[in-house]
Amino acid sequence: MADTRENQLTQSNGSVRVEIFEQAYNLRGSDPEYINRLAEYVDTKIRQVAQQASTVDATRLAVLAALNIADEFLVLKKKYDSVSGELNQRTSHLEGALDEILAESRMVG
């Protein structure tokens, strides 16, 4: 895709013109740069799938790209959930240790 700044056109109604796999879309949102990044990401994914797939059907390519993006999302979500769970356990452990120290200091003081 060409430089997205050239492709981006913010219209008076707040929509942003982007191109995804040679198709133009007018998308609305509060952050045109973010919308542009999303469009670039989706365009890249569709093009990657198109290079590997034997189909030229745009709908099939879009679905395959969506499946790849969903897979990335679920892998990252699983990692996030795991890290989040570990952090919650560590936080609980540290809270318990702090409570013990505070209780001991009250007894002494």
Tab-separated table of N, CA, C and O in Angstrom:
chain	number	residue	atom	x	y	z
A	1	MET	N	0.850	-1.167	0.000
A	1	MET	CA	0.000	0.000	0.000
A	1	MET	C	0.893	1.227	0.000
A	1	MET	O	1.900	1.281	0.687
A	2	ALA	N	0.517	2.244	-0.739
A	2	ALA	CA	1.287	3.478	-0.792
A	2	ALA	C	1.242	4.157	0.557
A	2	ALA	O	0.514	3.756	1.453
A	3	ASP	N	2.030	5.197	0.697
A	3	ASP	CA	2.083	5.923	1.970
A	3	ASP	C	0.668	6.273	2.405
A	3	ASP	O	-0.089	6.908	1.689
A	4	THR	N	0.312	5.850	3.606
A	4	THR	CA	-1.066	6.023	4.072
A	4	THR	C	-1.409	7.480	4.272
A	4	THR	O	-2.570	7.854	4.198
A	5	ARG	N	-0.430	8.310	4.545
A	5	ARG	CA	-0.719	9.739	4.701
A	5	ARG	C	-1.250	10.305	3.391
A	5	ARG	O	-2.076	11.196	3.400
A	6	GLU	N	-0.768	9.768	2.276
A	6	GLU	CA	-1.283	10.197	0.985
A	6	GLU	C	-2.688	9.648	0.763
A	6	GLU	O	-3.529	10.293	0.163
A	7	ASN	N	-2.929	8.411	1.228
A	7	ASN	CA	-4.225	7.779	1.033
A	7	ASN	C	-5.274	8.292	1.996
A	7	ASN	O	-6.457	8.182	1.753
A	8	GLN	N	-4.823	8.814	3.124
A	8	GLN	CA	-5.767	9.244	4.161
A	8	GLN	C	-6.393	10.572	3.769
A	8	GLN	O	-5.720	11.512	3.406
A	9	LEU	N	-7.678	10.635	3.869
A	9	LEU	CA	-8.398	11.862	3.602
A	9	LEU	C	-9.440	12.017	4.686
A	9	LEU	O	-10.403	11.271	4.739
A	10	THR	N	-9.224	12.979	5.568
A	10	THR	CA	-10.204	13.211	6.613
A	10	THR	C	-11.250	14.150	6.049
A	10	THR	O	-10.946	15.252	5.617
A	11	GLN	N	-12.479	13.683	6.048
A	11	GLN	CA	-13.558	14.469	5.485
A	11	GLN	C	-14.238	15.281	6.577
A	11	GLN	O	-14.024	15.052	7.763
A	12	SER	N	-15.063	16.221	6.164
A	12	SER	CA	-15.711	17.114	7.120
A	12	SER	C	-16.631	16.377	8.092
A	12	SER	O	-16.876	16.856	9.187
A	13	ASN	N	-17.133	15.214	7.718
A	13	ASN	CA	-18.017	14.463	8.611
A	13	ASN	C	-17.237	13.585	9.589
A	13	ASN	O	-17.810	12.789	10.318
A	14	GLY	N	-15.904	13.704	9.604
A	14	GLY	CA	-15.080	12.954	10.544
A	14	GLY	C	-14.665	11.589	10.053
A	14	GLY	O	-14.025	10.845	10.779
A	15	SER	N	-14.997	11.232	8.817
A	15	SER	CA	-14.590	9.918	8.318
A	15	SER	C	-13.194	10.008	7.701
A	15	SER	O	-12.743	11.071	7.301
A	16	VAL	N	-12.541	8.865	7.672
A	16	VAL	CA	-11.200	8.772	7.116
A	16	VAL	C	-11.247	7.798	5.946
A	16	VAL	O	-11.787	6.704	6.066
A	17	ARG	N	-10.690	8.215	4.829
A	17	ARG	CA	-10.663	7.356	3.638
A	17	ARG	C	-9.404	6.510	3.700
A	17	ARG	O	-8.299	7.027	3.793
A	18	VAL	N	-9.594	5.193	3.656
A	18	VAL	CA	-8.471	4.258	3.653
A	18	VAL	C	-8.674	3.269	2.525
A	18	VAL	O	-9.784	3.110	2.008
A	19	GLU	N	-7.594	2.601	2.164
A	19	GLU	CA	-7.670	1.535	1.168
A	19	GLU	C	-7.211	0.239	1.795
A	19	GLU	O	-6.154	0.191	2.430
A	20	ILE	N	-8.021	-0.784	1.611
A	20	ILE	CA	-7.679	-2.120	2.076
A	20	ILE	C	-7.844	-3.059	0.886
A	20	ILE	O	-8.953	-3.199	0.363
A	21	PHE	N	-6.755	-3.634	0.464
A	21	PHE	CA	-6.738	-4.577	-0.660
A	21	PHE	C	-7.432	-3.982	-1.891
A	21	PHE	O	-8.342	-4.557	-2.464
A	22	GLU	N	-6.979	-2.806	-2.236
A	22	GLU	CA	-7.438	-2.074	-3.425
A	22	GLU	C	-8.891	-1.608	-3.351
A	22	GLU	O	-9.454	-1.195	-4.369
A	23	GLN	N	-9.507	-1.658	-2.185
A	23	GLN	CA	-10.874	-1.179	-2.014
A	23	GLN	C	-10.849	0.023	-1.076
A	23	GLN	O	-10.196	-0.013	-0.035
A	24	ALA	N	-11.571	1.068	-1.430
A	24	ALA	CA	-11.624	2.280	-0.604
A	24	ALA	C	-12.767	2.164	0.402
A	24	ALA	O	-13.852	1.665	0.074
A	25	TYR	N	-12.486	2.614	1.615
A	25	TYR	CA	-13.484	2.615	2.680
A	25	TYR	C	-13.429	3.967	3.399
A	25	TYR	O	-12.348	4.510	3.616
A	26	ASN	N	-14.589	4.475	3.763
A	26	ASN	CA	-14.674	5.662	4.596
A	26	ASN	C	-15.054	5.197	5.991
A	26	ASN	O	-16.151	4.695	6.208
A	27	LEU	N	-14.117	5.353	6.920
A	27	LEU	CA	-14.310	4.866	8.282
A	27	LEU	C	-14.375	6.047	9.233
A	27	LEU	O	-13.681	7.043	9.051
A	28	ARG	N	-15.204	5.923	10.249
A	28	ARG	CA	-15.326	6.990	11.243
A	28	ARG	C	-14.658	6.583	12.539
A	28	ARG	O	-14.682	5.425	12.921
A	29	GLY	N	-14.102	7.567	13.203
A	29	GLY	CA	-13.480	7.345	14.492
A	29	GLY	C	-12.870	8.639	14.988
A	29	GLY	O	-12.776	9.620	14.253
A	30	SER	N	-12.463	8.633	16.243
A	30	SER	CA	-11.947	9.857	16.836
A	30	SER	C	-10.454	10.068	16.553
A	30	SER	O	-9.947	11.160	16.755
A	31	ASP	N	-9.756	9.021	16.085
A	31	ASP	CA	-8.313	9.123	15.861
A	31	ASP	C	-7.964	8.630	14.458
A	31	ASP	O	-7.776	7.427	14.236
A	32	PRO	N	-7.834	9.546	13.503
A	32	PRO	CA	-7.536	9.148	12.119
A	32	PRO	C	-6.253	8.343	11.970
A	32	PRO	O	-6.189	7.416	11.175
A	33	GLU	N	-5.212	8.669	12.752
A	33	GLU	CA	-3.958	7.915	12.657
A	33	GLU	C	-4.156	6.471	13.092
A	33	GLU	O	-3.616	5.547	12.485
A	34	TYR	N	-4.941	6.265	14.146
A	34	TYR	CA	-5.210	4.911	14.628
A	34	TYR	C	-6.019	4.128	13.590
A	34	TYR	O	-5.716	2.965	13.309
A	35	ILE	N	-7.019	4.756	13.015
A	35	ILE	CA	-7.824	4.107	11.969
A	35	ILE	C	-6.921	3.716	10.807
A	35	ILE	O	-7.034	2.620	10.252
A	36	ASN	N	-6.023	4.600	10.464
A	36	ASN	CA	-5.094	4.315	9.370
A	36	ASN	C	-4.199	3.130	9.698
A	36	ASN	O	-3.947	2.273	8.844
A	37	ARG	N	-3.698	3.054	10.943
A	37	ARG	CA	-2.869	1.922	11.359
A	37	ARG	C	-3.651	0.619	11.294
A	37	ARG	O	-3.122	-0.415	10.874
A	38	LEU	N	-4.915	0.650	11.732
A	38	LEU	CA	-5.751	-0.548	11.653
A	38	LEU	C	-5.922	-1.004	10.203
A	38	LEU	O	-5.796	-2.190	9.886
A	39	ALA	N	-6.215	-0.037	9.339
A	39	ALA	CA	-6.407	-0.361	7.919
A	39	ALA	C	-5.127	-0.937	7.319
A	39	ALA	O	-5.177	-1.903	6.550
A	40	GLU	N	-3.981	-0.370	7.666
A	40	GLU	CA	-2.705	-0.886	7.172
A	40	GLU	C	-2.477	-2.319	7.635
A	40	GLU	O	-2.022	-3.168	6.872
A	41	TYR	N	-2.804	-2.579	8.892
A	41	TYR	CA	-2.605	-3.912	9.454
A	41	TYR	C	-3.476	-4.938	8.728
A	41	TYR	O	-3.001	-6.002	8.329
A	42	VAL	N	-4.747	-4.603	8.546
A	42	VAL	CA	-5.666	-5.509	7.855
A	42	VAL	C	-5.218	-5.705	6.405
A	42	VAL	O	-5.210	-6.828	5.893
A	43	ASP	N	-4.830	-4.632	5.747
A	43	ASP	CA	-4.355	-4.726	4.369
A	43	ASP	C	-3.145	-5.652	4.280
A	43	ASP	O	-3.075	-6.518	3.399
A	44	THR	N	-2.213	-5.491	5.200
A	44	THR	CA	-1.017	-6.344	5.217
A	44	THR	C	-1.389	-7.806	5.408
A	44	THR	O	-0.864	-8.686	4.724
A	45	LYS	N	-2.308	-8.066	6.336
A	45	LYS	CA	-2.728	-9.453	6.594
A	45	LYS	C	-3.385	-10.068	5.361
A	45	LYS	O	-3.120	-11.218	5.010
A	46	ILE	N	-4.255	-9.322	4.718
A	46	ILE	CA	-4.931	-9.852	3.519
A	46	ILE	C	-3.898	-10.133	2.432
A	46	ILE	O	-3.951	-11.168	1.755
A	47	ARG	N	-2.931	-9.247	2.266
A	47	ARG	CA	-1.911	-9.448	1.233
A	47	ARG	C	-1.029	-10.665	1.549
A	47	ARG	O	-0.642	-11.400	0.642
A	48	GLN	N	-0.737	-10.874	2.820
A	48	GLN	CA	0.036	-12.062	3.206
A	48	GLN	C	-0.733	-13.335	2.877
A	48	GLN	O	-0.175	-14.292	2.341
A	49	VAL	N	-2.023	-13.338	3.187
A	49	VAL	CA	-2.856	-14.502	2.891
A	49	VAL	C	-2.944	-14.700	1.381
A	49	VAL	O	-2.865	-15.826	0.886
A	50	ALA	N	-3.092	-13.608	0.641
A	50	ALA	CA	-3.214	-13.696	-0.814
A	50	ALA	C	-1.968	-14.316	-1.439
A	50	ALA	O	-2.067	-15.058	-2.433
A	51	GLN	N	-0.799	-14.046	-0.865
A	51	GLN	CA	0.446	-14.624	-1.386
A	51	GLN	C	0.510	-16.129	-1.158
A	51	GLN	O	1.113	-16.858	-1.934
A	52	GLN	N	-0.132	-16.592	-0.085
A	52	GLN	CA	-0.055	-18.011	0.283
A	52	GLN	C	-1.242	-18.823	-0.233
A	52	GLN	O	-1.144	-20.035	-0.370
A	53	ALA	N	-2.362	-18.161	-0.466
A	53	ALA	CA	-3.584	-18.876	-0.835
A	53	ALA	C	-3.678	-19.035	-2.348
A	53	ALA	O	-3.105	-18.262	-3.117
A	54	SER	N	-4.447	-20.033	-2.734
A	54	SER	CA	-4.634	-20.270	-4.165
A	54	SER	C	-5.873	-19.564	-4.698
A	54	SER	O	-6.153	-19.641	-5.880
A	55	THR	N	-6.581	-18.859	-3.843
A	55	THR	CA	-7.803	-18.185	-4.266
A	55	THR	C	-7.556	-16.694	-4.493
A	55	THR	O	-6.658	-16.111	-3.903
A	56	VAL	N	-8.346	-16.120	-5.372
A	56	VAL	CA	-8.305	-14.681	-5.591
A	56	VAL	C	-9.620	-14.038	-5.139
A	56	VAL	O	-9.793	-12.839	-5.304
A	57	ASP	N	-10.493	-14.848	-4.584
A	57	ASP	CA	-11.774	-14.345	-4.099
A	57	ASP	C	-11.535	-13.457	-2.878
A	57	ASP	O	-11.043	-13.920	-1.845
A	58	ALA	N	-11.878	-12.194	-3.003
A	58	ALA	CA	-11.608	-11.214	-1.948
A	58	ALA	C	-12.300	-11.573	-0.643
A	58	ALA	O	-11.739	-11.377	0.441
A	59	THR	N	-13.498	-12.128	-0.717
A	59	THR	CA	-14.219	-12.493	0.500
A	59	THR	C	-13.491	-13.611	1.234
A	59	THR	O	-13.316	-13.559	2.451
A	60	ARG	N	-13.059	-14.615	0.503
A	60	ARG	CA	-12.311	-15.716	1.123
A	60	ARG	C	-11.003	-15.210	1.736
A	60	ARG	O	-10.623	-15.615	2.831
A	61	LEU	N	-10.325	-14.327	1.022
A	61	LEU	CA	-9.075	-13.774	1.543
A	61	LEU	C	-9.329	-12.987	2.830
A	61	LEU	O	-8.565	-13.086	3.790
A	62	ALA	N	-10.420	-12.219	2.843
A	62	ALA	CA	-10.760	-11.433	4.033
A	62	ALA	C	-11.073	-12.349	5.217
A	62	ALA	O	-10.647	-12.080	6.347
A	63	VAL	N	-11.794	-13.431	4.966
A	63	VAL	CA	-12.124	-14.371	6.042
A	63	VAL	C	-10.856	-15.053	6.553
A	63	VAL	O	-10.658	-15.187	7.765
A	64	LEU	N	-9.979	-15.477	5.656
A	64	LEU	CA	-8.731	-16.105	6.076
A	64	LEU	C	-7.859	-15.126	6.863
A	64	LEU	O	-7.246	-15.489	7.867
A	65	ALA	N	-7.815	-13.879	6.418
A	65	ALA	CA	-7.056	-12.857	7.155
A	65	ALA	C	-7.688	-12.621	8.525
A	65	ALA	O	-6.971	-12.491	9.526
A	66	ALA	N	-9.007	-12.591	8.588
A	66	ALA	CA	-9.695	-12.419	9.871
A	66	ALA	C	-9.385	-13.577	10.815
A	66	ALA	O	-9.185	-13.370	12.019
A	67	LEU	N	-9.329	-14.786	10.286
A	67	LEU	CA	-8.966	-15.938	11.113
A	67	LEU	C	-7.533	-15.822	11.639
A	67	LEU	O	-7.261	-16.142	12.797
A	68	ASN	N	-6.619	-15.349	10.798
A	68	ASN	CA	-5.238	-15.142	11.241
A	68	ASN	C	-5.173	-14.081	12.338
A	68	ASN	O	-4.457	-14.247	13.331
A	69	ILE	N	-5.904	-13.000	12.165
A	69	ILE	CA	-5.930	-11.933	13.170
A	69	ILE	C	-6.563	-12.441	14.461
A	69	ILE	O	-6.073	-12.158	15.561
A	70	ALA	N	-7.633	-13.218	14.346
A	70	ALA	CA	-8.283	-13.785	15.535
A	70	ALA	C	-7.327	-14.730	16.261
A	70	ALA	O	-7.272	-14.739	17.499
A	71	ASP	N	-6.557	-15.504	15.513
A	71	ASP	CA	-5.574	-16.397	16.120
A	71	ASP	C	-4.525	-15.591	16.884
A	71	ASP	O	-4.196	-15.919	18.035
A	72	GLU	N	-4.006	-14.545	16.273
A	72	GLU	CA	-3.037	-13.676	16.953
A	72	GLU	C	-3.635	-13.117	18.238
A	72	GLU	O	-2.974	-13.097	19.280
A	73	PHE	N	-4.862	-12.652	18.136
A	73	PHE	CA	-5.543	-12.081	19.302
A	73	PHE	C	-5.664	-13.102	20.426
A	73	PHE	O	-5.355	-12.809	21.579
A	74	LEU	N	-6.124	-14.310	20.105
A	74	LEU	CA	-6.321	-15.320	21.147
A	74	LEU	C	-5.009	-15.774	21.778
A	74	LEU	O	-4.955	-16.024	22.988
A	75	VAL	N	-3.942	-15.863	20.982
A	75	VAL	CA	-2.631	-16.210	21.536
A	75	VAL	C	-2.182	-15.118	22.506
A	75	VAL	O	-1.732	-15.402	23.624
A	76	LEU	N	-2.320	-13.861	22.098
A	76	LEU	CA	-1.932	-12.748	22.973
A	76	LEU	C	-2.815	-12.676	24.213
A	76	LEU	O	-2.341	-12.391	25.314
A	77	LYS	N	-4.107	-12.949	24.050
A	77	LYS	CA	-5.025	-12.925	25.194
A	77	LYS	C	-4.649	-14.007	26.195
A	77	LYS	O	-4.661	-13.784	27.406
A	78	LYS	N	-4.296	-15.178	25.693
A	78	LYS	CA	-3.882	-16.266	26.579
A	78	LYS	C	-2.632	-15.874	27.364
A	78	LYS	O	-2.546	-16.104	28.568
A	79	LYS	N	-1.663	-15.261	26.671
A	79	LYS	CA	-0.452	-14.794	27.353
A	79	LYS	C	-0.795	-13.724	28.384
A	79	LYS	O	-0.275	-13.737	29.504
A	80	TYR	N	-1.652	-12.790	28.013
A	80	TYR	CA	-2.062	-11.729	28.928
A	80	TYR	C	-2.749	-12.314	30.158
A	80	TYR	O	-2.447	-11.927	31.287
A	81	ASP	N	-3.680	-13.225	29.946
A	81	ASP	CA	-4.398	-13.843	31.066
A	81	ASP	C	-3.435	-14.568	31.997
A	81	ASP	O	-3.578	-14.515	33.220
A	82	SER	N	-2.450	-15.247	31.423
A	82	SER	CA	-1.466	-15.960	32.224
A	82	SER	C	-0.637	-14.988	33.058
A	82	SER	O	-0.471	-15.176	34.269
A	83	VAL	N	-0.130	-13.947	32.423
A	83	VAL	CA	0.672	-12.948	33.136
A	83	VAL	C	-0.180	-12.233	34.182
A	83	VAL	O	0.262	-12.008	35.309
A	84	SER	N	-1.394	-11.918	33.820
A	84	SER	CA	-2.297	-11.241	34.756
A	84	SER	C	-2.566	-12.111	35.976
A	84	SER	O	-2.561	-11.623	37.114
A	85	GLY	N	-2.778	-13.391	35.760
A	85	GLY	CA	-3.009	-14.318	36.876
A	85	GLY	C	-1.793	-14.403	37.787
A	85	GLY	O	-1.922	-14.394	39.018
A	86	GLU	N	-0.613	-14.475	37.167
A	86	GLU	CA	0.615	-14.519	37.962
A	86	GLU	C	0.784	-13.243	38.779
A	86	GLU	O	1.159	-13.294	39.956
A	87	LEU	N	0.505	-12.109	38.169
A	87	LEU	CA	0.623	-10.838	38.886
A	87	LEU	C	-0.376	-10.747	40.034
A	87	LEU	O	-0.046	-10.245	41.113
A	88	ASN	N	-1.572	-11.240	39.822
A	88	ASN	CA	-2.573	-11.232	40.893
A	88	ASN	C	-2.124	-12.114	42.061
A	88	ASN	O	-2.300	-11.742	43.229
A	89	GLN	N	-1.543	-13.266	41.758
A	89	GLN	CA	-1.043	-14.145	42.813
A	89	GLN	C	0.088	-13.479	43.588
A	89	GLN	O	0.121	-13.505	44.818
A	90	ARG	N	1.014	-12.881	42.865
A	90	ARG	CA	2.137	-12.207	43.523
A	90	ARG	C	1.646	-11.038	44.367
A	90	ARG	O	2.144	-10.815	45.472
A	91	THR	N	0.692	-10.292	43.853
A	91	THR	CA	0.135	-9.156	44.594
A	91	THR	C	-0.520	-9.641	45.875
A	91	THR	O	-0.321	-9.048	46.942
A	92	SER	N	-1.292	-10.705	45.790
A	92	SER	CA	-1.940	-11.262	46.989
A	92	SER	C	-0.901	-11.713	48.003
A	92	SER	O	-1.051	-11.470	49.209
A	93	HIS	N	0.148	-12.370	47.526
A	93	HIS	CA	1.213	-12.829	48.418
A	93	HIS	C	1.879	-11.635	49.103
A	93	HIS	O	2.106	-11.644	50.326
A	94	LEU	N	2.198	-10.594	48.331
A	94	LEU	CA	2.832	-9.410	48.905
A	94	LEU	C	1.906	-8.679	49.874
A	94	LEU	O	2.362	-8.171	50.906
A	95	GLU	N	0.608	-8.642	49.560
A	95	GLU	CA	-0.360	-8.034	50.484
A	95	GLU	C	-0.376	-8.776	51.811
A	95	GLU	O	-0.392	-8.157	52.883
A	96	GLY	N	-0.373	-10.105	51.730
A	96	GLY	CA	-0.364	-10.917	52.948
A	96	GLY	C	0.891	-10.682	53.762
A	96	GLY	O	0.829	-10.522	54.995
A	97	ALA	N	2.035	-10.624	53.092
A	97	ALA	CA	3.294	-10.381	53.797
A	97	ALA	C	3.299	-8.997	54.438
A	97	ALA	O	3.727	-8.831	55.590
A	98	LEU	N	2.804	-8.016	53.730
A	98	LEU	CA	2.730	-6.653	54.272
A	98	LEU	C	1.785	-6.586	55.460
A	98	LEU	O	2.096	-5.945	56.473
A	99	ASP	N	0.660	-7.265	55.361
A	99	ASP	CA	-0.288	-7.299	56.487
A	99	ASP	C	0.360	-7.912	57.724
A	99	ASP	O	0.175	-7.421	58.844
A	100	GLU	N	1.115	-8.992	57.528
A	100	GLU	CA	1.809	-9.633	58.658
A	100	GLU	C	2.815	-8.679	59.296
A	100	GLU	O	2.879	-8.552	60.522
A	101	ILE	N	3.602	-8.002	58.467
A	101	ILE	CA	4.607	-7.061	58.974
A	101	ILE	C	3.939	-5.924	59.730
A	101	ILE	O	4.379	-5.535	60.816
A	102	LEU	N	2.857	-5.394	59.190
A	102	LEU	CA	2.141	-4.302	59.859
A	102	LEU	C	1.533	-4.777	61.180
A	102	LEU	O	1.559	-4.039	62.174
A	103	ALA	N	1.005	-5.986	61.186
A	103	ALA	CA	0.417	-6.530	62.416
A	103	ALA	C	1.501	-6.710	63.468
A	103	ALA	O	1.283	-6.393	64.662
A	104	GLU	N	2.653	-7.222	63.073
A	104	GLU	CA	3.765	-7.397	64.015
A	104	GLU	C	4.246	-6.054	64.559
A	104	GLU	O	4.546	-5.931	65.744
A	105	SER	N	4.326	-5.053	63.684
A	105	SER	CA	4.807	-3.752	64.138
A	105	SER	C	3.827	-3.104	65.103
A	105	SER	O	4.217	-2.365	66.003
A	106	ARG	N	2.542	-3.385	64.974
A	106	ARG	CA	1.541	-2.847	65.902
A	106	ARG	C	1.680	-3.517	67.266
A	106	ARG	O	1.476	-2.890	68.290
A	107	MET	N	2.000	-4.811	67.254
A	107	MET	CA	2.170	-5.541	68.510
A	107	MET	C	3.396	-5.050	69.267
A	107	MET	O	3.383	-4.937	70.486
A	108	VAL	N	4.436	-4.776	68.511
A	108	VAL	CA	5.685	-4.318	69.122
A	108	VAL	C	5.552	-2.879	69.584
A	108	VAL	O	6.030	-2.498	70.632
A	109	GLY	N	4.909	-2.073	68.752
A	109	GLY	CA	4.836	-0.638	69.020
A	109	GLY	C	3.747	-0.279	69.917
A	109	GLY	O	3.612	0.158	70.954
